[in-house]
Amino acid sequence: MLTVTAVSAGGNIGDTANCILTAAPAATADDGDLTGDDIPDLTAVGAQAGLSAGLWLAHGTADGQLTTSATDLGAQGTGVNSAGSPADWTGTQAITGHFQSGAGFNDILDYNPSTGRGTVLYGSGDGSTLLPNSGDQVNVNSTAFTNGTGSKATSIASGGNLYHTLNGEPATGYPDLLMIVGGQLWDEPGVSFPGAFVGVDNAVWLTGTNPTGTGDWTGWTLTSSLTDGLPALFARNTSTGALYYYTPNSSRTSPTAPPSPRSRSPAAATAPQRCRSCRPPTSTPTAPRTYAPYPPAAPAPRGSSTRPRGP
């Protein structure tokens, strides 16, 4: 609302009028686009790989490359300390998505696996520095990352609209979280509220077998990009550096059976494709192998639950 008050040349105050300005909401940004040019950008947490502390943004280009210079989106910190600093980002994991409203500009969810704490900083759509101030961010409930036994997520990535797609439901725009907790891979649905999720204990189990088929997901990290709202998942072995790719998939894939809520004995996962480079494939590989979560049962009446529980 714009308020205008008339003032005469002699300094006399006249009438006041109000004008209500109504603007159209911002268009929903493409996955990874933080600068408003409809091209995905790259963000990377600093204090590693030769980068200074902070959250660094490299602009994507129309030919699928990145600009050679980067800017620090995280110069003012994450809000975990009253005196914000780029060092707030050190040791954390940052992912993009529409965490504030399910649409509009992309935001940043920052998660610290050491503390189990996370926060969402709202994006402005122009690549400017994130503001860790009241009204510009929201803290995520710790239950989104820590289960009832105290196990914290060791790695997170955007799950896009995976849960709703697999269950034949309309997408809300609020992303799921793919995460590794207790050596298992889970999908935690988002809730239609800024920075809200159903909690790890209500997450959907995906698999307990890592991409090599030799054990669980301990010692692996995740990252993803979205294709038609579904996650293209990259899994990296922190010991060997080996990188594996799971193609995005919809409800066309037959769901796997869930683990028993009592035994928690997960079924074996289908094998992913081994990445020969760190660049995502430009087309769908021949006969891709995919992961497929199961559709959970319908919500139970309040006070009871028929769903398999999280880790």
mmCIF file of C-alpha atoms in Angstrom:
data_model
loop_
_atom_site.group_PDB
_atom_site.id
_atom_site.type_symbol
_atom_site.label_atom_id
_atom_site.label_comp_id
_atom_site.label_asym_id
_atom_site.label_seq_id
_atom_site.Cartn_x
_atom_site.Cartn_y
_atom_site.Cartn_z
ATOM 1 C CA MET A 1 0.000 0.000 0.000
ATOM 2 C CA LEU A 2 1.283 3.439 -0.967
ATOM 3 C CA THR A 3 0.266 6.394 1.250
ATOM 4 C CA VAL A 4 0.478 9.906 -0.189
ATOM 5 C CA THR A 5 0.059 13.083 1.887
ATOM 6 C CA ALA A 6 -0.237 16.490 0.251
ATOM 7 C CA VAL A 7 2.057 19.292 1.508
ATOM 8 C CA SER A 8 1.624 22.861 0.288
ATOM 9 C CA ALA A 9 4.477 25.174 -0.644
ATOM 10 C CA GLY A 10 3.951 26.863 2.711
ATOM 11 C CA GLY A 11 4.359 23.592 4.591
ATOM 12 C CA ASN A 12 0.703 22.996 5.335
ATOM 13 C CA ILE A 13 -0.331 19.366 5.588
ATOM 14 C CA GLY A 14 -3.216 18.391 3.350
ATOM 15 C CA ASP A 15 -5.273 15.283 2.821
ATOM 16 C CA THR A 16 -3.861 11.769 2.797
ATOM 17 C CA ALA A 17 -4.748 9.131 0.234
ATOM 18 C CA ASN A 18 -3.952 5.428 0.158
ATOM 19 C CA CYS A 19 -3.250 3.473 -2.983
ATOM 20 C CA ILE A 20 -3.232 -0.312 -2.900
ATOM 21 C CA LEU A 21 -0.768 -1.847 -5.356
ATOM 22 C CA THR A 22 -1.374 -5.451 -6.340
ATOM 23 C CA ALA A 23 1.483 -7.276 -8.034
ATOM 24 C CA ALA A 24 1.367 -10.651 -9.707
ATOM 25 C CA PRO A 25 3.328 -13.363 -7.873
ATOM 26 C CA ALA A 26 6.744 -14.242 -9.220
ATOM 27 C CA ALA A 27 6.856 -16.991 -11.812
ATOM 28 C CA THR A 28 8.040 -20.330 -10.457
ATOM 29 C CA ALA A 29 11.784 -20.563 -11.031
ATOM 30 C CA ASP A 30 13.298 -23.598 -12.726
ATOM 31 C CA ASP A 31 15.176 -26.065 -10.556
ATOM 32 C CA GLY A 32 18.481 -24.572 -9.435
ATOM 33 C CA ASP A 33 17.858 -21.116 -10.943
ATOM 34 C CA LEU A 34 18.740 -18.491 -8.336
ATOM 35 C CA THR A 35 19.298 -15.575 -10.721
ATOM 36 C CA GLY A 36 16.011 -15.359 -12.625
ATOM 37 C CA ASP A 37 17.317 -16.199 -16.094
ATOM 38 C CA ASP A 38 15.652 -19.640 -16.395
ATOM 39 C CA ILE A 39 19.054 -21.354 -16.359
ATOM 40 C CA PRO A 40 20.176 -23.592 -13.469
ATOM 41 C CA ASP A 41 23.035 -22.240 -11.386
ATOM 42 C CA LEU A 42 25.566 -24.023 -9.194
ATOM 43 C CA THR A 43 25.865 -23.435 -5.452
ATOM 44 C CA ALA A 44 28.678 -24.827 -3.322
ATOM 45 C CA VAL A 45 29.449 -24.554 0.371
ATOM 46 C CA GLY A 46 32.882 -23.039 0.939
ATOM 47 C CA ALA A 47 35.834 -23.830 3.210
ATOM 48 C CA GLN A 48 36.588 -26.791 0.921
ATOM 49 C CA ALA A 49 37.949 -27.455 -2.569
ATOM 50 C CA GLY A 50 39.932 -24.210 -2.492
ATOM 51 C CA LEU A 51 36.887 -22.025 -1.773
ATOM 52 C CA SER A 52 36.758 -19.494 1.032
ATOM 53 C CA ALA A 53 34.058 -19.875 3.683
ATOM 54 C CA GLY A 54 30.529 -19.009 2.594
ATOM 55 C CA LEU A 55 27.958 -20.201 0.067
ATOM 56 C CA TRP A 56 29.211 -19.642 -3.461
ATOM 57 C CA LEU A 57 27.098 -19.127 -6.571
ATOM 58 C CA ALA A 58 28.344 -19.738 -10.110
ATOM 59 C CA HIS A 59 25.899 -18.600 -12.787
ATOM 60 C CA GLY A 60 24.750 -21.118 -15.360
ATOM 61 C CA THR A 61 25.061 -20.179 -19.036
ATOM 62 C CA ALA A 62 22.838 -20.925 -22.016
ATOM 63 C CA ASP A 63 25.339 -23.431 -23.424
ATOM 64 C CA GLY A 64 25.254 -25.570 -20.282
ATOM 65 C CA GLN A 65 28.442 -24.197 -18.772
ATOM 66 C CA LEU A 66 29.212 -22.020 -15.731
ATOM 67 C CA THR A 67 30.676 -18.561 -15.395
ATOM 68 C CA THR A 68 34.304 -18.549 -14.279
ATOM 69 C CA SER A 69 33.622 -16.157 -11.403
ATOM 70 C CA ALA A 70 31.492 -16.841 -8.335
ATOM 71 C CA THR A 71 29.737 -14.656 -5.785
ATOM 72 C CA ASP A 72 29.208 -15.359 -2.099
ATOM 73 C CA LEU A 73 25.491 -15.718 -1.410
ATOM 74 C CA GLY A 74 26.286 -16.525 2.207
ATOM 75 C CA ALA A 75 28.362 -13.499 3.166
ATOM 76 C CA GLN A 76 25.967 -12.652 6.011
ATOM 77 C CA GLY A 77 25.854 -16.154 7.463
ATOM 78 C CA THR A 78 22.963 -18.523 8.117
ATOM 79 C CA GLY A 79 21.459 -16.990 11.246
ATOM 80 C CA VAL A 80 22.886 -19.571 13.651
ATOM 81 C CA ASN A 81 24.986 -16.814 15.220
ATOM 82 C CA SER A 82 23.810 -13.288 16.011
ATOM 83 C CA ALA A 83 26.906 -11.881 14.333
ATOM 84 C CA GLY A 84 26.495 -13.566 10.951
ATOM 85 C CA SER A 85 29.629 -14.741 9.177
ATOM 86 C CA PRO A 86 30.476 -16.719 6.026
ATOM 87 C CA ALA A 87 31.976 -19.294 8.419
ATOM 88 C CA ASP A 88 28.409 -20.199 9.490
ATOM 89 C CA TRP A 89 28.223 -22.325 6.320
ATOM 90 C CA THR A 90 31.362 -24.347 7.033
ATOM 91 C CA GLY A 91 30.630 -28.062 7.358
ATOM 92 C CA THR A 92 26.998 -27.694 6.281
ATOM 93 C CA GLN A 93 25.020 -28.964 3.292
ATOM 94 C CA ALA A 94 22.974 -26.564 1.148
ATOM 95 C CA ILE A 95 20.238 -27.472 -1.337
ATOM 96 C CA THR A 96 17.866 -25.358 -3.427
ATOM 97 C CA GLY A 97 14.090 -25.608 -3.748
ATOM 98 C CA HIS A 98 10.787 -23.831 -3.249
ATOM 99 C CA PHE A 99 10.819 -24.294 0.517
ATOM 100 C CA GLN A 100 8.970 -21.092 1.406
ATOM 101 C CA SER A 101 5.811 -21.319 -0.695
ATOM 102 C CA GLY A 102 6.128 -24.265 -3.080
ATOM 103 C CA ALA A 103 6.466 -21.804 -5.973
ATOM 104 C CA GLY A 104 8.140 -18.517 -6.929
ATOM 105 C CA PHE A 105 11.829 -18.020 -6.250
ATOM 106 C CA ASN A 106 14.174 -20.807 -5.222
ATOM 107 C CA ASP A 107 15.294 -20.808 -1.606
ATOM 108 C CA ILE A 108 18.266 -22.384 0.172
ATOM 109 C CA LEU A 109 17.897 -25.067 2.829
ATOM 110 C CA ASP A 110 21.080 -25.295 4.866
ATOM 111 C CA TYR A 111 21.674 -28.317 7.087
ATOM 112 C CA ASN A 112 24.432 -29.015 9.591
ATOM 113 C CA PRO A 113 24.890 -32.801 10.034
ATOM 114 C CA SER A 114 26.981 -32.244 13.159
ATOM 115 C CA THR A 115 24.200 -30.496 15.062
ATOM 116 C CA GLY A 116 21.139 -31.820 13.239
ATOM 117 C CA ARG A 117 19.920 -28.254 12.752
ATOM 118 C CA GLY A 118 18.602 -26.728 9.543
ATOM 119 C CA THR A 119 17.298 -23.409 8.290
ATOM 120 C CA VAL A 120 15.681 -22.108 5.115
ATOM 121 C CA LEU A 121 16.857 -18.784 3.740
ATOM 122 C CA TYR A 122 14.450 -17.242 1.247
ATOM 123 C CA GLY A 123 15.752 -16.451 -2.209
ATOM 124 C CA SER A 124 15.189 -13.126 -3.951
ATOM 125 C CA GLY A 125 15.357 -14.440 -7.511
ATOM 126 C CA ASP A 126 18.209 -12.161 -8.547
ATOM 127 C CA GLY A 127 21.233 -13.933 -7.078
ATOM 128 C CA SER A 128 21.739 -11.365 -4.326
ATOM 129 C CA THR A 129 23.134 -12.139 -0.864
ATOM 130 C CA LEU A 130 20.859 -14.179 1.380
ATOM 131 C CA LEU A 131 19.545 -12.357 4.455
ATOM 132 C CA PRO A 132 19.458 -14.372 7.704
ATOM 133 C CA ASN A 133 16.887 -12.065 9.284
ATOM 134 C CA SER A 134 13.401 -12.507 10.693
ATOM 135 C CA GLY A 135 11.001 -12.599 7.757
ATOM 136 C CA ASP A 136 13.737 -13.713 5.379
ATOM 137 C CA GLN A 137 14.327 -17.174 6.814
ATOM 138 C CA VAL A 138 12.704 -19.904 8.892
ATOM 139 C CA ASN A 139 14.259 -22.582 11.076
ATOM 140 C CA VAL A 140 13.413 -26.204 10.270
ATOM 141 C CA ASN A 141 12.176 -28.405 13.108
ATOM 142 C CA SER A 142 14.917 -30.779 14.251
ATOM 143 C CA THR A 143 12.575 -33.768 13.749
ATOM 144 C CA ALA A 144 13.068 -33.268 10.004
ATOM 145 C CA PHE A 145 16.667 -34.476 10.381
ATOM 146 C CA THR A 146 16.827 -36.493 13.616
ATOM 147 C CA ASN A 147 14.802 -39.609 14.377
ATOM 148 C CA GLY A 148 13.345 -40.743 17.680
ATOM 149 C CA THR A 149 16.490 -42.636 18.653
ATOM 150 C CA GLY A 150 18.736 -39.623 18.057
ATOM 151 C CA SER A 151 20.217 -40.687 14.704
ATOM 152 C CA LYS A 152 20.872 -37.663 12.500
ATOM 153 C CA ALA A 153 20.786 -37.443 8.725
ATOM 154 C CA THR A 154 24.317 -37.653 7.345
ATOM 155 C CA SER A 155 23.440 -36.389 3.872
ATOM 156 C CA ILE A 156 20.415 -34.710 2.277
ATOM 157 C CA ALA A 157 19.220 -33.843 -1.230
ATOM 158 C CA SER A 158 16.030 -32.540 -2.825
ATOM 159 C CA GLY A 159 13.419 -35.209 -3.503
ATOM 160 C CA GLY A 160 11.218 -32.892 -5.556
ATOM 161 C CA ASN A 161 7.677 -34.199 -5.993
ATOM 162 C CA LEU A 162 8.641 -37.843 -5.528
ATOM 163 C CA TYR A 163 6.186 -38.753 -2.755
ATOM 164 C CA HIS A 164 3.121 -37.228 -4.382
ATOM 165 C CA THR A 165 3.989 -38.582 -7.832
ATOM 166 C CA LEU A 166 4.441 -42.130 -6.569
ATOM 167 C CA ASN A 167 1.078 -41.913 -4.812
ATOM 168 C CA GLY A 168 -0.799 -40.378 -7.728
ATOM 169 C CA GLU A 169 -1.395 -37.142 -5.855
ATOM 170 C CA PRO A 170 -1.156 -33.558 -7.160
ATOM 171 C CA ALA A 171 2.224 -31.973 -6.547
ATOM 172 C CA THR A 172 2.293 -29.222 -3.926
ATOM 173 C CA GLY A 173 5.590 -27.697 -5.065
ATOM 174 C CA TYR A 174 7.082 -28.165 -1.599
ATOM 175 C CA PRO A 175 10.082 -30.481 -2.067
ATOM 176 C CA ASP A 176 10.667 -33.788 -0.338
ATOM 177 C CA LEU A 177 13.991 -34.516 1.309
ATOM 178 C CA LEU A 178 16.044 -37.506 0.237
ATOM 179 C CA MET A 179 18.311 -38.415 3.134
ATOM 180 C CA ILE A 180 20.607 -40.998 4.618
ATOM 181 C CA VAL A 181 19.754 -41.842 8.230
ATOM 182 C CA GLY A 182 21.102 -44.870 10.049
ATOM 183 C CA GLY A 183 22.718 -46.134 6.850
ATOM 184 C CA GLN A 184 19.335 -46.261 5.057
ATOM 185 C CA LEU A 185 17.988 -44.119 2.202
ATOM 186 C CA TRP A 186 14.701 -42.343 2.959
ATOM 187 C CA ASP A 187 12.262 -39.954 1.306
ATOM 188 C CA GLU A 188 10.717 -37.426 3.694
ATOM 189 C CA PRO A 189 7.700 -35.615 2.225
ATOM 190 C CA GLY A 190 7.470 -31.868 2.535
ATOM 191 C CA VAL A 191 4.479 -30.126 4.107
ATOM 192 C CA SER A 192 2.665 -27.119 2.621
ATOM 193 C CA PHE A 193 4.176 -24.667 5.071
ATOM 194 C CA PRO A 194 7.506 -22.796 4.945
ATOM 195 C CA GLY A 195 10.392 -25.112 5.816
ATOM 196 C CA ALA A 196 8.124 -27.902 7.066
ATOM 197 C CA PHE A 197 8.452 -31.683 6.661
ATOM 198 C CA VAL A 198 6.654 -34.715 8.098
ATOM 199 C CA GLY A 199 9.676 -35.751 10.186
ATOM 200 C CA VAL A 200 12.210 -38.553 9.826
ATOM 201 C CA ASP A 201 10.073 -40.933 11.879
ATOM 202 C CA ASN A 202 7.340 -40.628 9.219
ATOM 203 C CA ALA A 203 9.692 -40.820 6.231
ATOM 204 C CA VAL A 204 9.282 -43.378 3.443
ATOM 205 C CA TRP A 205 11.958 -46.062 3.315
ATOM 206 C CA LEU A 206 13.600 -46.437 -0.096
ATOM 207 C CA THR A 207 16.477 -48.884 0.290
ATOM 208 C CA GLY A 208 19.150 -50.098 2.665
ATOM 209 C CA THR A 209 21.582 -51.223 -0.053
ATOM 210 C CA ASN A 210 24.163 -48.802 -1.409
ATOM 211 C CA PRO A 211 24.825 -48.400 -5.160
ATOM 212 C CA THR A 212 27.557 -51.059 -5.205
ATOM 213 C CA GLY A 213 25.312 -53.624 -3.533
ATOM 214 C CA THR A 214 27.948 -54.314 -0.881
ATOM 215 C CA GLY A 215 26.421 -52.746 2.204
ATOM 216 C CA ASP A 216 24.293 -49.911 3.497
ATOM 217 C CA TRP A 217 24.546 -46.162 2.795
ATOM 218 C CA THR A 218 27.067 -45.334 5.507
ATOM 219 C CA GLY A 219 29.902 -43.322 3.948
ATOM 220 C CA TRP A 220 27.865 -42.051 0.996
ATOM 221 C CA THR A 221 26.703 -38.534 0.124
ATOM 222 C CA LEU A 222 23.766 -37.403 -2.006
ATOM 223 C CA THR A 223 23.014 -34.623 -4.430
ATOM 224 C CA SER A 224 20.238 -34.249 -6.967
ATOM 225 C CA SER A 225 18.706 -32.215 -9.750
ATOM 226 C CA LEU A 226 15.063 -32.316 -10.817
ATOM 227 C CA THR A 227 13.651 -33.520 -14.124
ATOM 228 C CA ASP A 228 9.935 -32.816 -14.496
ATOM 229 C CA GLY A 229 9.804 -32.411 -10.732
ATOM 230 C CA LEU A 230 11.436 -35.768 -9.986
ATOM 231 C CA PRO A 231 14.937 -36.254 -8.593
ATOM 232 C CA ALA A 232 17.899 -37.359 -10.664
ATOM 233 C CA LEU A 233 19.973 -38.661 -7.789
ATOM 234 C CA PHE A 234 23.763 -38.774 -7.634
ATOM 235 C CA ALA A 235 25.389 -40.858 -4.900
ATOM 236 C CA ARG A 236 29.102 -40.546 -4.112
ATOM 237 C CA ASN A 237 31.288 -42.866 -2.078
ATOM 238 C CA THR A 238 33.337 -40.626 0.211
ATOM 239 C CA SER A 239 36.157 -43.179 0.450
ATOM 240 C CA THR A 240 36.669 -44.020 -3.238
ATOM 241 C CA GLY A 241 35.105 -41.002 -4.933
ATOM 242 C CA ALA A 242 32.988 -43.320 -7.112
ATOM 243 C CA LEU A 243 29.846 -41.615 -8.398
ATOM 244 C CA TYR A 244 26.571 -43.372 -9.241
ATOM 245 C CA TYR A 245 23.428 -42.064 -10.901
ATOM 246 C CA TYR A 246 19.793 -43.004 -10.306
ATOM 247 C CA THR A 247 17.518 -41.810 -13.106
ATOM 248 C CA PRO A 248 14.290 -40.052 -12.076
ATOM 249 C CA ASN A 249 11.259 -42.289 -12.230
ATOM 250 C CA SER A 250 7.493 -41.994 -11.796
ATOM 251 C CA SER A 251 4.694 -44.277 -10.724
ATOM 252 C CA ARG A 252 5.181 -46.278 -13.930
ATOM 253 C CA THR A 253 7.766 -48.284 -11.965
ATOM 254 C CA SER A 254 6.387 -51.045 -9.791
ATOM 255 C CA PRO A 255 6.917 -50.164 -6.126
ATOM 256 C CA THR A 256 9.115 -52.279 -3.920
ATOM 257 C CA ALA A 257 7.869 -53.841 -0.715
ATOM 258 C CA PRO A 258 8.464 -51.805 2.452
ATOM 259 C CA PRO A 259 10.476 -53.131 5.368
ATOM 260 C CA SER A 260 8.485 -54.539 8.245
ATOM 261 C CA PRO A 261 7.851 -51.870 10.869
ATOM 262 C CA ARG A 262 9.104 -54.341 13.443
ATOM 263 C CA SER A 263 11.990 -56.048 11.709
ATOM 264 C CA ARG A 264 13.081 -53.032 9.628
ATOM 265 C CA SER A 265 14.781 -55.458 7.221
ATOM 266 C CA PRO A 266 14.919 -53.559 3.906
ATOM 267 C CA ALA A 267 14.695 -55.274 0.556
ATOM 268 C CA ALA A 268 17.652 -55.079 -1.821
ATOM 269 C CA ALA A 269 17.814 -52.058 -4.096
ATOM 270 C CA THR A 270 18.055 -52.222 -7.853
ATOM 271 C CA ALA A 271 21.498 -51.342 -9.155
ATOM 272 C CA PRO A 272 22.117 -47.757 -10.325
ATOM 273 C CA GLN A 273 24.248 -46.768 -13.275
ATOM 274 C CA ARG A 274 27.897 -45.941 -12.672
ATOM 275 C CA CYS A 275 28.829 -42.411 -13.706
ATOM 276 C CA ARG A 276 31.943 -42.140 -15.830
ATOM 277 C CA SER A 277 32.106 -38.381 -15.373
ATOM 278 C CA CYS A 278 30.610 -35.806 -13.040
ATOM 279 C CA ARG A 279 28.398 -34.338 -15.778
ATOM 280 C CA PRO A 280 24.770 -35.518 -15.796
ATOM 281 C CA PRO A 281 23.828 -37.472 -18.927
ATOM 282 C CA THR A 282 22.252 -35.366 -21.675
ATOM 283 C CA SER A 283 19.677 -38.050 -22.413
ATOM 284 C CA THR A 284 18.082 -40.957 -20.617
ATOM 285 C CA PRO A 285 20.467 -43.950 -20.628
ATOM 286 C CA THR A 286 19.367 -47.113 -22.403
ATOM 287 C CA ALA A 287 17.340 -49.408 -20.137
ATOM 288 C CA PRO A 288 17.917 -47.298 -17.011
ATOM 289 C CA ARG A 289 17.664 -48.909 -13.641
ATOM 290 C CA THR A 290 15.824 -46.944 -11.029
ATOM 291 C CA TYR A 291 14.899 -46.774 -7.404
ATOM 292 C CA ALA A 292 11.207 -46.877 -6.552
ATOM 293 C CA PRO A 293 9.663 -45.999 -3.195
ATOM 294 C CA TYR A 294 6.509 -47.791 -2.150
ATOM 295 C CA PRO A 295 3.187 -45.974 -1.756
ATOM 296 C CA PRO A 296 2.431 -45.734 1.984
ATOM 297 C CA ALA A 297 -0.951 -46.708 3.299
ATOM 298 C CA ALA A 298 -3.687 -44.112 3.606
ATOM 299 C CA PRO A 299 -3.346 -41.856 6.663
ATOM 300 C CA ALA A 300 -4.750 -43.459 9.804
ATOM 301 C CA PRO A 301 -7.194 -41.723 12.148
ATOM 302 C CA ARG A 302 -5.585 -39.329 14.562
ATOM 303 C CA GLY A 303 -4.004 -41.105 17.489
ATOM 304 C CA SER A 304 -3.187 -44.257 15.509
ATOM 305 C CA SER A 305 -0.908 -45.168 12.648
ATOM 306 C CA THR A 306 -0.791 -47.891 10.009
ATOM 307 C CA ARG A 307 2.253 -46.516 8.212
ATOM 308 C CA PRO A 308 5.664 -48.073 8.390
ATOM 309 C CA ARG A 309 7.650 -45.766 10.582
ATOM 310 C CA GLY A 310 10.894 -44.050 9.805
ATOM 311 C CA PRO A 311 14.323 -44.997 11.023
#
